[in-house]
mmCIF file of C-alpha atoms in Angstrom:
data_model
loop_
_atom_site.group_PDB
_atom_site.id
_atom_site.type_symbol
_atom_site.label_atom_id
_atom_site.label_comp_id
_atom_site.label_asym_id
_atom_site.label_seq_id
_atom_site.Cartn_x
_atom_site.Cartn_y
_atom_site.Cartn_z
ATOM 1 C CA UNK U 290 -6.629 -20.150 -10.509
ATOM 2 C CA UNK U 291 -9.687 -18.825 -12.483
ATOM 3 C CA UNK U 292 -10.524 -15.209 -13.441
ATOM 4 C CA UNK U 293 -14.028 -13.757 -12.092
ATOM 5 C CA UNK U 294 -15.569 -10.497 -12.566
ATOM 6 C CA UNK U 295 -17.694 -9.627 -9.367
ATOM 7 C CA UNK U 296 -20.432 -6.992 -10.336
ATOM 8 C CA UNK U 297 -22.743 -4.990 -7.768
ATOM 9 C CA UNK U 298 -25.993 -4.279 -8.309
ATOM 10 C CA UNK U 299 -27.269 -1.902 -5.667
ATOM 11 C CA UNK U 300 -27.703 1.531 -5.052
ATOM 12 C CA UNK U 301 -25.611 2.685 -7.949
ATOM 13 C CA UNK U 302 -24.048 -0.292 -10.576
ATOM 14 C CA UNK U 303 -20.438 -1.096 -10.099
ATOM 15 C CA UNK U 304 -18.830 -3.274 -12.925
ATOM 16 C CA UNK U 305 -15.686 -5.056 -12.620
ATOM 17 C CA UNK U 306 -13.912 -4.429 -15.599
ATOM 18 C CA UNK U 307 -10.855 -5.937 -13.815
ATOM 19 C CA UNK U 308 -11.586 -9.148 -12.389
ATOM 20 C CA UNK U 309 -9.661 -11.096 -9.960
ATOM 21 C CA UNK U 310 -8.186 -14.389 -9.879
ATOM 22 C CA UNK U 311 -9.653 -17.091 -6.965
ATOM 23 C CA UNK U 312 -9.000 -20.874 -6.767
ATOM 24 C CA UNK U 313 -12.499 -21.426 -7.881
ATOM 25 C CA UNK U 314 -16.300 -20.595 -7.501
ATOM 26 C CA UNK U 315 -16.866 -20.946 -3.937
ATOM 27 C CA UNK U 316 -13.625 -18.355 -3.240
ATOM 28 C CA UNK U 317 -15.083 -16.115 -6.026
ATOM 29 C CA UNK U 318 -18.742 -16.401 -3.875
ATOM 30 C CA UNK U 319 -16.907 -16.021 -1.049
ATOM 31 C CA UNK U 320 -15.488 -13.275 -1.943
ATOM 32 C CA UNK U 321 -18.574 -11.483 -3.260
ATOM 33 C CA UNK U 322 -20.178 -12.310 0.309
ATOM 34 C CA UNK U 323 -17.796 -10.713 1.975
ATOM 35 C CA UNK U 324 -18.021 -7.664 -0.538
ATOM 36 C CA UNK U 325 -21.942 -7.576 0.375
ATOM 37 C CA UNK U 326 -20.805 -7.422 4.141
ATOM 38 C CA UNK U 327 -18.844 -4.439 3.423
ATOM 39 C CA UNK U 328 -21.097 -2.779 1.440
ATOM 40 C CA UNK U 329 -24.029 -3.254 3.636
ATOM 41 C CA UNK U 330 -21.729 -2.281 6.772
ATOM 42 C CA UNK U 331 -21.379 0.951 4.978
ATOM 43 C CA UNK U 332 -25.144 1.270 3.903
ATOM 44 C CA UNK U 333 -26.137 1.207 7.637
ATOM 45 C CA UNK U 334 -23.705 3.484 8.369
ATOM 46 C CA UNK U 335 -24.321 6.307 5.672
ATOM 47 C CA UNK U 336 -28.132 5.948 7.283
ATOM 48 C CA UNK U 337 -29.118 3.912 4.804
ATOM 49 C CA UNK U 338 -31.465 0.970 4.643
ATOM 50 C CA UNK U 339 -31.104 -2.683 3.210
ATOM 51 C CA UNK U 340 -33.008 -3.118 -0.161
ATOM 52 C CA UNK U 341 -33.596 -6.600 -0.902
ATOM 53 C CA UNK U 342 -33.693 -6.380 -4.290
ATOM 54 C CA UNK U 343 -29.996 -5.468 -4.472
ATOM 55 C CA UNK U 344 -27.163 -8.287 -5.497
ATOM 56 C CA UNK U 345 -23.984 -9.170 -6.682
ATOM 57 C CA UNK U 346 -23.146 -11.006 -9.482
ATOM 58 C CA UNK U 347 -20.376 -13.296 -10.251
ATOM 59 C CA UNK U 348 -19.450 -13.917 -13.815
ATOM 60 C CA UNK U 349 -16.759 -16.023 -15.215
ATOM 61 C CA UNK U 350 -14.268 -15.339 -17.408
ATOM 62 C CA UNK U 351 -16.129 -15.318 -20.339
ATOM 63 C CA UNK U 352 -18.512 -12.977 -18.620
ATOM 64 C CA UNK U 353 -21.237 -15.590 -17.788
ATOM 65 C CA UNK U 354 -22.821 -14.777 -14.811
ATOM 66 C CA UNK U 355 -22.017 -18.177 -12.982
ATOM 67 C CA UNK U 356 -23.284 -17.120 -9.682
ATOM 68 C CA UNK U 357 -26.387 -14.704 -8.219
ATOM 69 C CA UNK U 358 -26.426 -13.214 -4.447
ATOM 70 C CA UNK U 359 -29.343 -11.540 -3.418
ATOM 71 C CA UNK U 360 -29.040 -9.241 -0.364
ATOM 72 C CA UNK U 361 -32.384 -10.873 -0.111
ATOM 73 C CA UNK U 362 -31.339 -14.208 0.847
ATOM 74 C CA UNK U 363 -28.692 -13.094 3.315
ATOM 75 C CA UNK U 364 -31.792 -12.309 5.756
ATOM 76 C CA UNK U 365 -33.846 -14.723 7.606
ATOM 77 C CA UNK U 366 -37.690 -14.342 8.068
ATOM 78 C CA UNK F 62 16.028 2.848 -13.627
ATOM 79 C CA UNK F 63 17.403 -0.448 -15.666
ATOM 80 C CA UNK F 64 20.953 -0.090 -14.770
ATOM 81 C CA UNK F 65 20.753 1.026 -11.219
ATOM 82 C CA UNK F 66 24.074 0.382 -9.080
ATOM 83 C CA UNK F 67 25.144 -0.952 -5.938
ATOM 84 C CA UNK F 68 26.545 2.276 -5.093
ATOM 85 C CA UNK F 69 23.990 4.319 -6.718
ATOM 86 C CA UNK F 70 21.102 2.524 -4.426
ATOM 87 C CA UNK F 71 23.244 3.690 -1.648
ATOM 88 C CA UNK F 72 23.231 6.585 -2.336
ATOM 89 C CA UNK F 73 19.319 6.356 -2.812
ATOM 90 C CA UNK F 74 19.567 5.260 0.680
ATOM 91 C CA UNK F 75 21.245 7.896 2.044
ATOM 92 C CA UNK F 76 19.246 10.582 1.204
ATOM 93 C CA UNK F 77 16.399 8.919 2.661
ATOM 94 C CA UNK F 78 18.771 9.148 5.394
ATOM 95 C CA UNK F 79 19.321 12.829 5.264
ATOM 96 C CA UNK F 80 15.594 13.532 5.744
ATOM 97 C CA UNK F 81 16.069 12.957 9.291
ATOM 98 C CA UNK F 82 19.356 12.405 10.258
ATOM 99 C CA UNK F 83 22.729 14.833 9.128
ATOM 100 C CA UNK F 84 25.307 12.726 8.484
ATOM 101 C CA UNK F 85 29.638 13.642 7.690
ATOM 102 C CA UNK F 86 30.891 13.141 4.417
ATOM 103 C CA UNK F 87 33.234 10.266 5.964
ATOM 104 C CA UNK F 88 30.272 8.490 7.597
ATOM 105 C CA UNK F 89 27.903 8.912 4.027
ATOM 106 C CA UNK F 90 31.150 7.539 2.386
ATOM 107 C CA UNK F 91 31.037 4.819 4.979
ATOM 108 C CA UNK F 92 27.311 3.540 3.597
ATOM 109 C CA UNK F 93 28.092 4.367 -0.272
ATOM 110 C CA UNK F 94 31.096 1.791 0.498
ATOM 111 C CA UNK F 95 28.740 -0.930 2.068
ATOM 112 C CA UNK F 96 28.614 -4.228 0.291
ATOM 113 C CA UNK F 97 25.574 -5.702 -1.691
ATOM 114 C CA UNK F 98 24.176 -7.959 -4.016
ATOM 115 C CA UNK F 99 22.259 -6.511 -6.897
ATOM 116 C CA UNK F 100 18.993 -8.792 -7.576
ATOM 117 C CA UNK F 101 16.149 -8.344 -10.051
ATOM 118 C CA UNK F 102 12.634 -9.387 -8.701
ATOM 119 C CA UNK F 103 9.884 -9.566 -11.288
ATOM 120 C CA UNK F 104 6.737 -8.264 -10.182
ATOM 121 C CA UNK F 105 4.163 -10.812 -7.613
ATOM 122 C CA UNK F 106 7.405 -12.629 -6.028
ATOM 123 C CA UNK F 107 8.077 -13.155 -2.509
ATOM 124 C CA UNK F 108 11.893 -12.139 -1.248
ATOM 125 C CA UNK F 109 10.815 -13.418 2.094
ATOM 126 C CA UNK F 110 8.310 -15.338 4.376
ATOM 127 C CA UNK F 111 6.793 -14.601 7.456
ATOM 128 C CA UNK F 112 9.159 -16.872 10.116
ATOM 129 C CA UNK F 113 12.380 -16.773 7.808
ATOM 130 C CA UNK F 114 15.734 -16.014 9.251
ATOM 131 C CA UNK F 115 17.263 -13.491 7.231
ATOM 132 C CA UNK F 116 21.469 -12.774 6.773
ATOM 133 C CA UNK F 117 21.057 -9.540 4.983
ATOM 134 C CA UNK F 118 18.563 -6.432 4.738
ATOM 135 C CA UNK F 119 16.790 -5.541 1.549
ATOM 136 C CA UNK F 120 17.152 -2.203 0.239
ATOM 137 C CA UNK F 121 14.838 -1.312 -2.947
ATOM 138 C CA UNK F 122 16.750 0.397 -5.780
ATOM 139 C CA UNK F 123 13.461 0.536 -8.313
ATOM 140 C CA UNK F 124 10.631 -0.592 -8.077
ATOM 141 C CA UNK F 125 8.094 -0.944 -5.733
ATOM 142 C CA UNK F 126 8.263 -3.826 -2.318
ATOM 143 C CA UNK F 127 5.666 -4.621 -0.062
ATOM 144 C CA UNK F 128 5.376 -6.177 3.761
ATOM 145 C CA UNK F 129 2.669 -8.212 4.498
ATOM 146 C CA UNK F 130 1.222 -10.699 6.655
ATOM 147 C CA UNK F 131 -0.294 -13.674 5.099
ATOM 148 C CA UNK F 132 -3.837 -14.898 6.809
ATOM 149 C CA UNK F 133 -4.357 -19.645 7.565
ATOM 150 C CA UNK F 134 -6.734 -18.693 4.325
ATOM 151 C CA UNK F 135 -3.600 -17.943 2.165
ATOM 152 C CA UNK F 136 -5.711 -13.789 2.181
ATOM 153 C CA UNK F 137 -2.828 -11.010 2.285
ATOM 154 C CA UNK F 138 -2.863 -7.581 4.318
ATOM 155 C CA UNK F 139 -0.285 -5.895 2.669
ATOM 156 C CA UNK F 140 1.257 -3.572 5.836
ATOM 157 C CA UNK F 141 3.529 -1.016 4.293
ATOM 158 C CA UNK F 142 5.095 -0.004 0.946
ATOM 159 C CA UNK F 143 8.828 0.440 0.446
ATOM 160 C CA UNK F 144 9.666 2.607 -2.217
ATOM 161 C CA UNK F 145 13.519 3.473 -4.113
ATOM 162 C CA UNK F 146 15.876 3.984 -1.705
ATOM 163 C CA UNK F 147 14.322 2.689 1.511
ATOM 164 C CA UNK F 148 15.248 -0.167 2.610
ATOM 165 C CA UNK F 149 12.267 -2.683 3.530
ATOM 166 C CA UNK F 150 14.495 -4.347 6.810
ATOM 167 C CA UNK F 151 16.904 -2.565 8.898
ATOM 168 C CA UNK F 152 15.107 -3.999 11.963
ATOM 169 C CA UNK F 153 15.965 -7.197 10.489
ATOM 170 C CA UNK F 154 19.493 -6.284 11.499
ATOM 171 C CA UNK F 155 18.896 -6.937 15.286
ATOM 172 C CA UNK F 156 16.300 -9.087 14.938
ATOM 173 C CA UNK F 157 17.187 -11.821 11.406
ATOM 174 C CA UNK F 158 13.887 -13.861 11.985
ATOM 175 C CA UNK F 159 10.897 -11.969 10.676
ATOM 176 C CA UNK F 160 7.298 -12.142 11.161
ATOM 177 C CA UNK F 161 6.419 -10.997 8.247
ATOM 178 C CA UNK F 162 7.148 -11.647 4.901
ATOM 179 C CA UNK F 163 8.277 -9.058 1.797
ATOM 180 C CA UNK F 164 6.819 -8.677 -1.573
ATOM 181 C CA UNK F 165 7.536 -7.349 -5.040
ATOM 182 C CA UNK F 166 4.735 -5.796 -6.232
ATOM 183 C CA UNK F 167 5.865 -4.019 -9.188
ATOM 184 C CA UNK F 168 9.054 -5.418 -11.331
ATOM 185 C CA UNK F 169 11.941 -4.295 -8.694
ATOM 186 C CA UNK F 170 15.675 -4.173 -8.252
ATOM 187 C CA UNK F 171 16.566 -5.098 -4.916
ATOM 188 C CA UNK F 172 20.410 -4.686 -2.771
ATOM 189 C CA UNK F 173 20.641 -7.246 -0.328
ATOM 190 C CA UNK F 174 22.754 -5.594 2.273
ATOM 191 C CA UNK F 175 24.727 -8.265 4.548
ATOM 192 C CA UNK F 176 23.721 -7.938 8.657
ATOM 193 C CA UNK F 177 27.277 -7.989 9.291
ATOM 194 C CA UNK F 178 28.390 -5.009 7.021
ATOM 195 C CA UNK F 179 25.581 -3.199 8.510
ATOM 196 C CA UNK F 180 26.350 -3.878 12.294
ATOM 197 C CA UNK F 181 29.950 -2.295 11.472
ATOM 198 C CA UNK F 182 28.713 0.308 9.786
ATOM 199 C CA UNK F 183 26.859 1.058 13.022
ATOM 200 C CA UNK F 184 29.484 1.108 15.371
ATOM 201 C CA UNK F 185 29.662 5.068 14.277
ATOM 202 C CA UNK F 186 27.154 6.792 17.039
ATOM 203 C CA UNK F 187 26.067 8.994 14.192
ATOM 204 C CA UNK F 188 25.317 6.229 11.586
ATOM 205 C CA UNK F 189 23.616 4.028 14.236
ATOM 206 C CA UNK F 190 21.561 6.922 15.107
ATOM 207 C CA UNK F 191 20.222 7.352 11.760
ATOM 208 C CA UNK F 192 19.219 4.070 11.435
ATOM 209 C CA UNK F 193 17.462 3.621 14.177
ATOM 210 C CA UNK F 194 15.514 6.858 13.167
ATOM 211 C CA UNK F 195 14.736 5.239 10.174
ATOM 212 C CA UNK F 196 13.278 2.321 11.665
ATOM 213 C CA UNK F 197 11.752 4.462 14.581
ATOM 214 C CA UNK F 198 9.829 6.026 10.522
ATOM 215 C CA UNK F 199 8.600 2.411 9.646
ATOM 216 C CA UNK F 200 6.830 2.038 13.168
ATOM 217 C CA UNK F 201 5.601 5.200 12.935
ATOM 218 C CA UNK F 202 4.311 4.760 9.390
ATOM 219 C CA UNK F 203 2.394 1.496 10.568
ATOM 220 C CA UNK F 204 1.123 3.086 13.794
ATOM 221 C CA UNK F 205 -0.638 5.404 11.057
ATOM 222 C CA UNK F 206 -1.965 2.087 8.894
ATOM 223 C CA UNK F 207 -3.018 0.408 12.151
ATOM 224 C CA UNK F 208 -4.951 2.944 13.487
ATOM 225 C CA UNK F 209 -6.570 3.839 9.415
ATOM 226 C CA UNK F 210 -7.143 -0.122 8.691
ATOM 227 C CA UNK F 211 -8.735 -0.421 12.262
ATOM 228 C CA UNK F 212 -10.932 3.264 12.524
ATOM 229 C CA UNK F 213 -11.022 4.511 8.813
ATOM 230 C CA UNK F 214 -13.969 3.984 6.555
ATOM 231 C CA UNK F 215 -13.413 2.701 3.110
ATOM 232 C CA UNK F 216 -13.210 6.117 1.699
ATOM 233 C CA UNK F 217 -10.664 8.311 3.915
ATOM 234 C CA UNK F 218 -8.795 4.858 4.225
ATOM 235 C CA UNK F 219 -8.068 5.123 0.808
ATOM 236 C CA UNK F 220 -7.703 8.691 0.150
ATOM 237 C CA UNK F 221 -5.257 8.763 3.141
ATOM 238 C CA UNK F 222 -3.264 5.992 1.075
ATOM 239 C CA UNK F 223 -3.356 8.219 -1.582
ATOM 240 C CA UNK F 224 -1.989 11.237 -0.159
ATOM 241 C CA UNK F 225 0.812 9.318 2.191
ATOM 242 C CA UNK F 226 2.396 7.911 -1.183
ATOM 243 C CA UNK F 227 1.565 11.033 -2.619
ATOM 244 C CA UNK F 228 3.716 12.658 -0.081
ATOM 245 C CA UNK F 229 6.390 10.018 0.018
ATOM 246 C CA UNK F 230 6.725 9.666 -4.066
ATOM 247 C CA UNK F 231 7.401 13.699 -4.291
ATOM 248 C CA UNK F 232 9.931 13.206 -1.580
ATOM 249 C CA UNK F 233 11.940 10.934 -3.607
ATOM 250 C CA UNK F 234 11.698 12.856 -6.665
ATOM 251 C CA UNK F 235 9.398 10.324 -7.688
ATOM 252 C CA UNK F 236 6.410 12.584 -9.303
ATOM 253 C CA UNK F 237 4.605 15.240 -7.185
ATOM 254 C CA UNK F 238 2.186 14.500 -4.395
ATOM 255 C CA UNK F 239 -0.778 15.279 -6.747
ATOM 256 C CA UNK F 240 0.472 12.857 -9.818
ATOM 257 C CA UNK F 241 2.873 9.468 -9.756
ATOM 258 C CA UNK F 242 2.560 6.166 -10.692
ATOM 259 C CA UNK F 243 1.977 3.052 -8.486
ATOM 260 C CA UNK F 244 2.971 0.871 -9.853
ATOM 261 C CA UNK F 245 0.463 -2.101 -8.569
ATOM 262 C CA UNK F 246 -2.493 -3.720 -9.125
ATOM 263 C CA UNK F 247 -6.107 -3.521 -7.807
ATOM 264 C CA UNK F 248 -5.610 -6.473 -6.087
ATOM 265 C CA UNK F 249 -2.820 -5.465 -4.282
ATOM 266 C CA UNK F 250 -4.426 -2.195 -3.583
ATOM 267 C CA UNK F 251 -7.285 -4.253 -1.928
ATOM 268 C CA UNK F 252 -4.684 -5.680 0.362
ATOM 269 C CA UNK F 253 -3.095 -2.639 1.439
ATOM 270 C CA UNK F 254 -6.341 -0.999 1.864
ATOM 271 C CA UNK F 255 -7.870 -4.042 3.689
ATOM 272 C CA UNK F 256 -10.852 -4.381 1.201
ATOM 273 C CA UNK F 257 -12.569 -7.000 -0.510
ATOM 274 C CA UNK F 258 -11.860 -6.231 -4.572
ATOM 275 C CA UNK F 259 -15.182 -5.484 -4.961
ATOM 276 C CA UNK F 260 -15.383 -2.738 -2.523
ATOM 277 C CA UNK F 261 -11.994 -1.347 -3.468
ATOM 278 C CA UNK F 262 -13.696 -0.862 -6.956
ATOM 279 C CA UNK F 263 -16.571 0.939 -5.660
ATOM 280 C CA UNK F 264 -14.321 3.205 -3.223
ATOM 281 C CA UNK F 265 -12.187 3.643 -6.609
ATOM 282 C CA UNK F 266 -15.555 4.928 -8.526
ATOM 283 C CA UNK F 267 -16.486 7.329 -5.342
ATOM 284 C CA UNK F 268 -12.939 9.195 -4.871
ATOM 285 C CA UNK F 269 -13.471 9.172 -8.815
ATOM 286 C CA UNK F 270 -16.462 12.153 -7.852
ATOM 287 C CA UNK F 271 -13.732 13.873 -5.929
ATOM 288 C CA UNK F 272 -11.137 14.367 -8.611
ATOM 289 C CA UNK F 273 -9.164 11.002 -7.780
ATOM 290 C CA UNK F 274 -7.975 8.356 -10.216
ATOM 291 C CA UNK F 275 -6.078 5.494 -10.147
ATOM 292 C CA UNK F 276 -5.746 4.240 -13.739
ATOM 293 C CA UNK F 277 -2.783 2.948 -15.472
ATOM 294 C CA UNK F 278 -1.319 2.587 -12.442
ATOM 295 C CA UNK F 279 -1.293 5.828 -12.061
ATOM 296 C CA UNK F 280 -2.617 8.210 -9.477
ATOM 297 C CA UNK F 281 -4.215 11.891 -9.858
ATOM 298 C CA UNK F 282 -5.287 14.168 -7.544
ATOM 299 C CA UNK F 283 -6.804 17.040 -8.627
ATOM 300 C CA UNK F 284 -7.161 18.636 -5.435
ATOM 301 C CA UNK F 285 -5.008 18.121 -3.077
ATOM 302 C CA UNK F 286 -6.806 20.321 0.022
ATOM 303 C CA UNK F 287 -10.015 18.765 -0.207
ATOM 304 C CA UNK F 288 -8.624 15.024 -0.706
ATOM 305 C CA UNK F 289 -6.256 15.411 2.419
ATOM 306 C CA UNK F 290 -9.345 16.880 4.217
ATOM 307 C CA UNK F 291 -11.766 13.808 3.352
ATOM 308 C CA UNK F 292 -8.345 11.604 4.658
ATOM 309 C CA UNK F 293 -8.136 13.320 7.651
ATOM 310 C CA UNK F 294 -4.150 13.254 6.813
ATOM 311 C CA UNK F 295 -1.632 15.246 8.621
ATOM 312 C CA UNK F 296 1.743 14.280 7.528
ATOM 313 C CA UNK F 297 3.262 14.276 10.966
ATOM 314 C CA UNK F 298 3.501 10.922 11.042
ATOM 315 C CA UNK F 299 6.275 10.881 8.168
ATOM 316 C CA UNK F 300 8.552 12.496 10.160
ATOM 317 C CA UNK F 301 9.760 14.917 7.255
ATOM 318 C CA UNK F 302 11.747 17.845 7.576
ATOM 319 C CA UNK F 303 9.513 20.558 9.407
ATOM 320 C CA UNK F 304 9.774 22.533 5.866
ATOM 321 C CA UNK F 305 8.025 19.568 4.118
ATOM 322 C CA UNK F 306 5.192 18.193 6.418
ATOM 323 C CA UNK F 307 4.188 22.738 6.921
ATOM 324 C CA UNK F 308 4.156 22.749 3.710
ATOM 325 C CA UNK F 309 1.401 20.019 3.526
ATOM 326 C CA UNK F 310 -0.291 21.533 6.597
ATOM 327 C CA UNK F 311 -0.580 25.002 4.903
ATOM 328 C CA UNK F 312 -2.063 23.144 1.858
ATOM 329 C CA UNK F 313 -4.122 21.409 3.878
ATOM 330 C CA UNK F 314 -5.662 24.492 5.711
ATOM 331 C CA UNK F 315 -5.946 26.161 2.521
ATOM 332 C CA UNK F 316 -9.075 24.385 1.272
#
């Protein structure tokens, strides 16, 4: 198990100042898919709109960011 | 809380009984009398798995238990919350193979209650009745989650949380509905709530703007109308004593 803060980036900035414990990276990026799912979900449904430019970011436990999701890239073209 | 008793987590037990069921001094002396096993869970550890056949039921005499169901990804929902003096399995009684398995969350001591000293126990119309009332209060308290982790937006999903274990703490004299600890971490609040941590933690910093906190494992409610308003909660569900649940209607309608 590893410890990884997950930080959100859009509308308003949510840190972590918790963290969570995954197996690795691709559970922690997982995990901060899903999170952009959710928060999206709820975006659409508060009347909202998507804004690219928003992300999550995944950071280690030394509070590296080891891992960048744009909103951006989870739409196709 | 340290030194808790076999007898003394009956007792627990039966007033959780006495919510909902009236019971004779010679059938309350007939549960104080019921034989158990003391056991002290630290906090994270399973007592039992989903498909394990079980010989005894579980009764919590501190601490905090959870039920779950565990997802082919090794991901938890977390399905109900057992508190002091509730005990976590009497369906287990009639049916010893669960489907579901039972956590610690917090450091917990735990009374494992043999099937068979139950089943006599129940051969007294009375007693039986009262258990099967309190199981009849589990179902009904998961027909509630259900229907919040399948309709409920992140917000009221969580403020409802708040204000059932608000309700249920004061009930045991454990705190008052507006200030008690829960004792459990974000990550198992994620799992009850059916959240990913991340949007647990931004649900967390929105019911901060309406006068909620959970910090130190601690919850505050600073007002109690408008949060059971944004939940949409009506204690029905709990099955209190008509006193109890009006009393968190009239606060309710008083916002």
């Amino acid at each position: 198990m590893a410890h990884f803060y997950i930080n959100v980036y859009n509308s308003e900035t949510t840190l972590d100042d918790v963290g969570s414990d995954f197996p690795g990276l691709p559970e922690a990026t997982a995990e901060a898919r899903s999170a952009a799912a959710d928060l999206i979900r709820e975006e659409i449904l508060a009347g909202g709109q998507l804004q690219r430019h928003h992300r999550i970011e995944v950071e280690d436990e030394n509070r590296r960011v080891v891992h960048v999701l744009k909103f951006d890239e989870l739409i196709a073209d | 809380m340290i030194g808790v008793t076999t007898p003394e987590a009956l007792r627990l037990f039966i007033d959780r009984l006495l919510l909902r069921s009236s019971l004779s001094v010679a059938q309350r002396a007939v549960i104080t009398a019921l034989p158990g096993r003391l056991s002290k869970v630290p906090a994270c550890h399973d007592i039992i798995l989903p498909g394990e056949h079980t010989d005894h039921a579980c009764l919590v005499a501190s601490g905090l238990v959870a039920r779950f169901d565990t997802m082919a990804d090794g991901r938890r929902q977390i399905v109900a919350f057992y508190l002091p003096g509730e005990m976590c399995d009497l369906h287990s009684v009639p049916v010893p193979t669960s489907g579901w398995g039972l956590e610690a969350l917090a450091g917990s001591t735990l009374v494992f209650v043999p099937h068979g000293a139950l089943r006599e126990a129940a051969s007294d119309p009375a007693i039986a009745m009262a258990f099967w009332r309190d199981t009849v209060t589990d179902g009904s308290i998961l027909a509630k989650w259900a229907a919040n982790l399948g309709r409920k937006q992140a917000l009221p999903r969580l403020a409802h949380l708040f204000c059932e274990m608000g309700m249920r703490m004061e009930g045991r004299g454990l705190g008052t509905r507006t200030e008690y600890d829960l004792p459990i971490t974000q990550a198992q609040l994620a799992d009850a709530a059916g959240l990913t941590s991340v949007h647990l933690n931004r649900t967390l910093k929105a019911l901060r703007h309406e006068g909620v906190t959970f910090a130190g494992k601690r919850v505050r409610i600073a007002d109690w109308a408008a949060l059971t308003h944004l939940a949409e909660f009506d204690p029905v569900y709990l099955l209190l004593p008509e006193r109890e649940a009006a009393l968190g209607t009239a606060l309710r309608w008083r916002a």
